[in-house]
Tab-separated table of C-alpha atoms in Angstrom:
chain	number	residue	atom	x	y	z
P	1	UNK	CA	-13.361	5.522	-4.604
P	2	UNK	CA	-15.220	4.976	-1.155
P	3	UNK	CA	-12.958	5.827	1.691
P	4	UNK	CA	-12.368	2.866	3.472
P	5	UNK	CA	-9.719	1.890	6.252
P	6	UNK	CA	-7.537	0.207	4.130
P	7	UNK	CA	-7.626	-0.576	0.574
P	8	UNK	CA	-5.695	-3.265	-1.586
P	9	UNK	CA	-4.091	-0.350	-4.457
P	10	UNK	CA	-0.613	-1.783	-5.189
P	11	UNK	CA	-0.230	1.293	-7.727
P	12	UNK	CA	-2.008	4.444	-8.516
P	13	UNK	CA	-0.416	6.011	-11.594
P	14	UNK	CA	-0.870	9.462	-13.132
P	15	UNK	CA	0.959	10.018	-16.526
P	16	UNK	CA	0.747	12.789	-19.181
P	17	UNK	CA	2.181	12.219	-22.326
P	18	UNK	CA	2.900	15.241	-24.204
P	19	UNK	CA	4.278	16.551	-27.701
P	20	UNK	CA	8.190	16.835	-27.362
P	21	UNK	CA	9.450	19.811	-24.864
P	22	UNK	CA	13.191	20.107	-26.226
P	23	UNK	CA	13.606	22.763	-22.921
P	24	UNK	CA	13.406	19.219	-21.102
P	25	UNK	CA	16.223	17.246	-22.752
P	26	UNK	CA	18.517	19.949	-20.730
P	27	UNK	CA	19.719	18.630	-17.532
P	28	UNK	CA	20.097	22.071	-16.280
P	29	UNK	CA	16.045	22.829	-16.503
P	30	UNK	CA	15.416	19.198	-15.774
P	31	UNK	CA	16.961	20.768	-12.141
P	32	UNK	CA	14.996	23.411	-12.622
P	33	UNK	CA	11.756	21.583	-12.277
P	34	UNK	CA	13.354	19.242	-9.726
P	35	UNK	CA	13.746	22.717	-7.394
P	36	UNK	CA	9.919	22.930	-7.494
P	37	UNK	CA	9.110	19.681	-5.887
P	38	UNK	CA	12.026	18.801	-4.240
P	39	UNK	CA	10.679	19.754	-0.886
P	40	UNK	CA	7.967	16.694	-1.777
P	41	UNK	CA	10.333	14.466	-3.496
P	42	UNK	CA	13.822	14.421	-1.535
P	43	UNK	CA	15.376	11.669	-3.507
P	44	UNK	CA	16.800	12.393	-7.363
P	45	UNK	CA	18.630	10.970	-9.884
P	46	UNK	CA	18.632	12.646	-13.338
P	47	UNK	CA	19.900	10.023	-16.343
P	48	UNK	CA	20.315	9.582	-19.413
P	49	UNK	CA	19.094	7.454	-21.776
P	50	UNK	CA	20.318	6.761	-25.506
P	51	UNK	CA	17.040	6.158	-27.754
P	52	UNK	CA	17.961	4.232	-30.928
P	53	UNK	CA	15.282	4.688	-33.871
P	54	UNK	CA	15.505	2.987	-37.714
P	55	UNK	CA	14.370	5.111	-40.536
P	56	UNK	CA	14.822	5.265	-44.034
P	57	UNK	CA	17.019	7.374	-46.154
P	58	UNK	CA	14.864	8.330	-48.681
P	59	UNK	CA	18.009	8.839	-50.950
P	60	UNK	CA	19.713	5.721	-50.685
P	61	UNK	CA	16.689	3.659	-49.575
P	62	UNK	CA	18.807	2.253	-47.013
P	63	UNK	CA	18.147	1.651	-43.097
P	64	UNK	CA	19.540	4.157	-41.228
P	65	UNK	CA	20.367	3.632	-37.137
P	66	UNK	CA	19.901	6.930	-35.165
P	67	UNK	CA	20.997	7.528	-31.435
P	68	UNK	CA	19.112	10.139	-29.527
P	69	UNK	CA	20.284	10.987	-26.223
P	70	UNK	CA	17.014	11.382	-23.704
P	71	UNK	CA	17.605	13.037	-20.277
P	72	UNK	CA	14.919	11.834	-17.474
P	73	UNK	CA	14.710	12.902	-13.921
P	74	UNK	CA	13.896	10.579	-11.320
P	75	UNK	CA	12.631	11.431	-7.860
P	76	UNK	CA	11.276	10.085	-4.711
P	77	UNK	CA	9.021	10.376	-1.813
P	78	UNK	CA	11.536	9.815	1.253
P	79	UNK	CA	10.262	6.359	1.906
P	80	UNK	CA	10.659	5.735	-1.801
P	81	UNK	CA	6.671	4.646	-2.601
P	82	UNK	CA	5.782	7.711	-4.584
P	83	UNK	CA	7.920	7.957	-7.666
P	84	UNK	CA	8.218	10.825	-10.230
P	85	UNK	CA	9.286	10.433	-13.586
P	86	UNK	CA	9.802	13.729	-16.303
P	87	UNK	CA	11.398	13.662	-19.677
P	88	UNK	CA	10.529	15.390	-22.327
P	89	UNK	CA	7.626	13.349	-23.449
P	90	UNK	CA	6.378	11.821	-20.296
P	91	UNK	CA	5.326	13.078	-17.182
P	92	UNK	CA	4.309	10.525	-14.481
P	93	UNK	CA	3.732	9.839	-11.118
P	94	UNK	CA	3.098	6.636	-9.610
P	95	UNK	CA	2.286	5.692	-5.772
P	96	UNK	CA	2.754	2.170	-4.299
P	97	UNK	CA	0.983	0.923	-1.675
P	98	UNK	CA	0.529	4.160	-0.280
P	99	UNK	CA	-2.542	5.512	-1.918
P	100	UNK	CA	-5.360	6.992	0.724
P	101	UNK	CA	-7.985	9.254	-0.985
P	102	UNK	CA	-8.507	10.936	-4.491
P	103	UNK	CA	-7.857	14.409	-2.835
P	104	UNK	CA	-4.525	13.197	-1.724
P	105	UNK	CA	-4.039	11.979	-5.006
P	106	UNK	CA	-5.002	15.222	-6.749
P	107	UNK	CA	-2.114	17.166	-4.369
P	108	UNK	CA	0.332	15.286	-5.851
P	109	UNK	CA	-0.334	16.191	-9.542
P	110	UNK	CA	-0.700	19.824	-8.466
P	111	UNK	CA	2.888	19.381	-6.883
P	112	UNK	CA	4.387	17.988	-9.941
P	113	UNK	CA	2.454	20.170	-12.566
P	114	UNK	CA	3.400	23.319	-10.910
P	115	UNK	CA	7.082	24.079	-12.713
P	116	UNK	CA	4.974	23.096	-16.290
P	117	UNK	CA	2.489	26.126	-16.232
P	118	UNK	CA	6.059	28.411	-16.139
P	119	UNK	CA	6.357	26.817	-19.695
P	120	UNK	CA	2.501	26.061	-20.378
P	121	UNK	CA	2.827	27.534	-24.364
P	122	UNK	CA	5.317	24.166	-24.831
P	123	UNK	CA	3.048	21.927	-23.058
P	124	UNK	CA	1.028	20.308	-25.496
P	125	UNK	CA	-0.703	17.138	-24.021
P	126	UNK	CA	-1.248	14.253	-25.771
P	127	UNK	CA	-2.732	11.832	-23.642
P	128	UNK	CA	-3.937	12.493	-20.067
P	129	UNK	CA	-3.794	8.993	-18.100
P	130	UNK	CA	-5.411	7.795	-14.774
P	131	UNK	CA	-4.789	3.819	-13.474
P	132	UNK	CA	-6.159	2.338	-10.209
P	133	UNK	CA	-4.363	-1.016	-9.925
P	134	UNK	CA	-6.199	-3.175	-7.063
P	135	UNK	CA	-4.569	-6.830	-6.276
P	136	UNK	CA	-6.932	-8.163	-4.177
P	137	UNK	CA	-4.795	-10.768	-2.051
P	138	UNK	CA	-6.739	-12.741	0.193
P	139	UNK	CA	-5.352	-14.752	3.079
P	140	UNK	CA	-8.411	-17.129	3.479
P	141	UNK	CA	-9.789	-19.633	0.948
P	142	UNK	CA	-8.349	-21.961	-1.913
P	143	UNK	CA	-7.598	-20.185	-5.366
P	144	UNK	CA	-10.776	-19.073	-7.301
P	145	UNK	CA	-12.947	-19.475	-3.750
P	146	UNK	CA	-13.969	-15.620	-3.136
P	147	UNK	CA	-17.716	-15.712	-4.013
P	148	UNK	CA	-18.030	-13.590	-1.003
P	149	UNK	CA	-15.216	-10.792	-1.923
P	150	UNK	CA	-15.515	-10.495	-6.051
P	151	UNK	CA	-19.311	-10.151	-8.179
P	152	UNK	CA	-19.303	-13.380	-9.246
P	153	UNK	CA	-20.909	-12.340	-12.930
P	154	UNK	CA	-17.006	-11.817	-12.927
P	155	UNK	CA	-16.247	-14.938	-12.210
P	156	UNK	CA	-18.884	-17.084	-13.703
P	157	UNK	CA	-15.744	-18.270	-16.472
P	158	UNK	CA	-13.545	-19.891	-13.546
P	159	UNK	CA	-15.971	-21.169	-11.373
P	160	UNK	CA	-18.564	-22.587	-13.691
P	161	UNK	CA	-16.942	-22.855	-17.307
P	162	UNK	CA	-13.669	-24.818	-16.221
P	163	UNK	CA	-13.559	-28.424	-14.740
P	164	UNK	CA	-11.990	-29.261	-11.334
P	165	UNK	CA	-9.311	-30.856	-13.715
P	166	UNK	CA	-8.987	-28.073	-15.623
P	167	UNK	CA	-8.973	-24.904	-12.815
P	168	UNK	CA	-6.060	-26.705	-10.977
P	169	UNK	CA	-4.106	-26.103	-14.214
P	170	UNK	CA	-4.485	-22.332	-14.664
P	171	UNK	CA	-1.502	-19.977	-14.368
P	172	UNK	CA	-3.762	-16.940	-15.577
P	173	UNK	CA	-6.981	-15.661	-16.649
P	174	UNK	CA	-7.689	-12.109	-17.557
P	175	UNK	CA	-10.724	-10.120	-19.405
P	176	UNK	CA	-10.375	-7.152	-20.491
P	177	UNK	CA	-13.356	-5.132	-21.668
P	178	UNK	CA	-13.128	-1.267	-23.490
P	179	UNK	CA	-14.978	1.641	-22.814
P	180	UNK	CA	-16.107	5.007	-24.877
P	181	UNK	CA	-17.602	7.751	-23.114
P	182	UNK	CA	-17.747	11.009	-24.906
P	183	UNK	CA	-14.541	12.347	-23.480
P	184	UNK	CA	-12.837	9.465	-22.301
P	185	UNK	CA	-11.961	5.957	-22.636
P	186	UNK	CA	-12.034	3.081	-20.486
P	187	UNK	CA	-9.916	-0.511	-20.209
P	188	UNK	CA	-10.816	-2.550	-17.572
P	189	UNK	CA	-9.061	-5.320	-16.775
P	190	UNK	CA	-9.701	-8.571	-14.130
P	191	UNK	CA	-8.956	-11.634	-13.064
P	192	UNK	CA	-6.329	-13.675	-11.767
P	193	UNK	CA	-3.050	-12.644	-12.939
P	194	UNK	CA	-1.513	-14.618	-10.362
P	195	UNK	CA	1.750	-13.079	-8.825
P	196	UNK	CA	3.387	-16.332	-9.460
P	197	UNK	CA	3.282	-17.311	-13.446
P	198	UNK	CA	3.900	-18.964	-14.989
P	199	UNK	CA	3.922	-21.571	-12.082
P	200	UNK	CA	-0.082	-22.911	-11.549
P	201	UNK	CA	-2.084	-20.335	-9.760
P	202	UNK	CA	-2.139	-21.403	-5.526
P	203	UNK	CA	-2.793	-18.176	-3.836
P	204	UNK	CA	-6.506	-17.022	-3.710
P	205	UNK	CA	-5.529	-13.428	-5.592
P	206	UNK	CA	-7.792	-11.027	-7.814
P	207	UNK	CA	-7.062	-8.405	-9.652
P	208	UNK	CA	-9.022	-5.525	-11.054
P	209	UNK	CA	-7.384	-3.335	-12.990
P	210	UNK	CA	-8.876	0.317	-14.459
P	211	UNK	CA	-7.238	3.047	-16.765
P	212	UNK	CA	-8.862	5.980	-17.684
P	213	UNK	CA	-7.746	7.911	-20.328
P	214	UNK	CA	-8.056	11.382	-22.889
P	215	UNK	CA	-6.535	13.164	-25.416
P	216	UNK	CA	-8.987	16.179	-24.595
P	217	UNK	CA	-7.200	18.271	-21.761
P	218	UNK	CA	-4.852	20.832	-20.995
P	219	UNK	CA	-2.882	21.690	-17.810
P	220	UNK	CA	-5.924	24.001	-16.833
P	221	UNK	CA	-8.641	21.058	-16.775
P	222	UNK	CA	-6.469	18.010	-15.704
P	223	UNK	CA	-7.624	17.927	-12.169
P	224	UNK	CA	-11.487	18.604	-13.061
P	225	UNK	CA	-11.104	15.902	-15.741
P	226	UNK	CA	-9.680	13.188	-13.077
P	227	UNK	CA	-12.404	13.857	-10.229
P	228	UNK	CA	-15.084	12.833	-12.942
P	229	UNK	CA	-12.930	10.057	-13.968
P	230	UNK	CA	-12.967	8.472	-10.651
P	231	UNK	CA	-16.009	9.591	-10.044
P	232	UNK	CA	-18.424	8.762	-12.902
P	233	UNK	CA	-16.574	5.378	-13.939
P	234	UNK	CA	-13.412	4.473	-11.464
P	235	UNK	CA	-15.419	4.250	-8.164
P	236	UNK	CA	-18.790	2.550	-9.641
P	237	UNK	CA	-16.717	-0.170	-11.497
P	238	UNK	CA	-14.598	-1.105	-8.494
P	239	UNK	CA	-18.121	-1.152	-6.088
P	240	UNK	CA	-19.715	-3.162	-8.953
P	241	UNK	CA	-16.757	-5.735	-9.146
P	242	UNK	CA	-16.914	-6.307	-5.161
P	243	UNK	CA	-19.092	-8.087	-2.677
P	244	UNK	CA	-19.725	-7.374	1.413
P	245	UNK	CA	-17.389	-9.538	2.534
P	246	UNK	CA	-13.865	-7.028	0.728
P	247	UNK	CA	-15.931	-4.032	1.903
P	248	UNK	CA	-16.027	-5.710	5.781
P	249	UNK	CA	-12.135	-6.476	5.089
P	250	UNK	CA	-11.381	-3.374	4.041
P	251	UNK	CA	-13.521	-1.949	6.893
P	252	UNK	CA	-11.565	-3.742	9.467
């Protein structure tokens, strides 16, 4: 995305999901991988977590209750707004109001994918994720008035469609359109998702919402693969969904 002096990300999220890596159900390398980023992520807590499934016995034809025991380690960034989470289907990272630039961004994942390329023959990766979460609070104007900040082909629905009558009674309205690109998919989601539902929307908010995602990658491409995300579709869609008056705001 265009660097700009401040930005209105409330999360950033980076998540692999990947074929199960039994190595990672053991607290002991779940430490392991811990002492590889710890230096990054001070804070920990390792759990666990029981999984309960229903299947079948194909003997009795009965339901059958299983408990699975699922270890997950949890770390931190010291002030707590960059949060890592590893089990052994997920790998994630997630940054909260602290997101700056993609290259910042990228450091991170290199930080956490380091201890997997020790055990790159388990990692098989399922999904490779990117999502750039903007809430786009504004302090000035009555609810739905930010012609000036958001493209209003966006907003044609609230301002024009709807009523006086019937805009003072909305708690929340949200698009979402899909995308297919050749090697990776697209949801894009806006509108006004209103931090306060299901009370009636008062606060002139706007959100705008995209996810990126692929199941063609491996731990060799992933950081290739997420500069042309945010490059080719990320970046454009967030410039296309905003006027001169957020870029002057964020410029500020």
């Amino acid at each position: 995305m265009a660097k700009y002096k401040k930005n209105f990300l409330t999360n950033v999220i980076y998540r692999l999901d990947v074929d199960d890596i039994e190595e990672l159900n053991d607290n002991v390398k779940l430490e392991a991988v811990y002492d590889d980023i710890k230096d990054f992520f001070p804070k920990k807590n390792i759990r666990n977590i029981v999984e309960n499934s229903v299947n079948i016995d194909t003997v009795t034809n009965k339901t059958v209750l299983e408990q699975k025991v699922l270890n997950s380690l949890e770390c931190f960034s010291s002030d707590e707004r960059i949060k890592v989470y590893i089990n052994k289907k997920v790998i994630c990272i997630e940054l909260k109001n602290c997101y700056t630039d993609l290259n910042s961004f990228i450091d991170f994942i290199k930080v956490v994918n380091k201890p997997f390329y020790k055990m790159k023959d388990l990692v098989k990766i399922r999904r490779l994720g990117i999502r750039y979460v903007n809430q786009i609070l504004l302090e000035e104007g009555s609810p739905f008035n930010n012609e000036s900040f958001i493209n209003k082909n966006l907003t044609t629905k609230e301002m024009k469609f709807f009523c006086d009558d019937e805009k003072s009674k909305i708690n929340r309205s949200l698009s979402q359109t899909n995308f297919i690109y050749d090697d990776y998919q697209v949801i894009f989601i806006n509108g006004y998702s209103n931090s306060q539902f299901p009370a009636k929307i008062m606060k002139n908010e706007y959100i705008l919402d995209i996810d990126c995602f692929t199941t063609f990658c491996d731990l060799d491409n992933i950081e290739n693969i997420i500069k042309k995300m945010n490059t080719d579709t990320i970046a454009p869609l967030f410039e296309k969904s905003i006027e001169d008056g957020l870029r002057n705001l964020m410029n500020k």
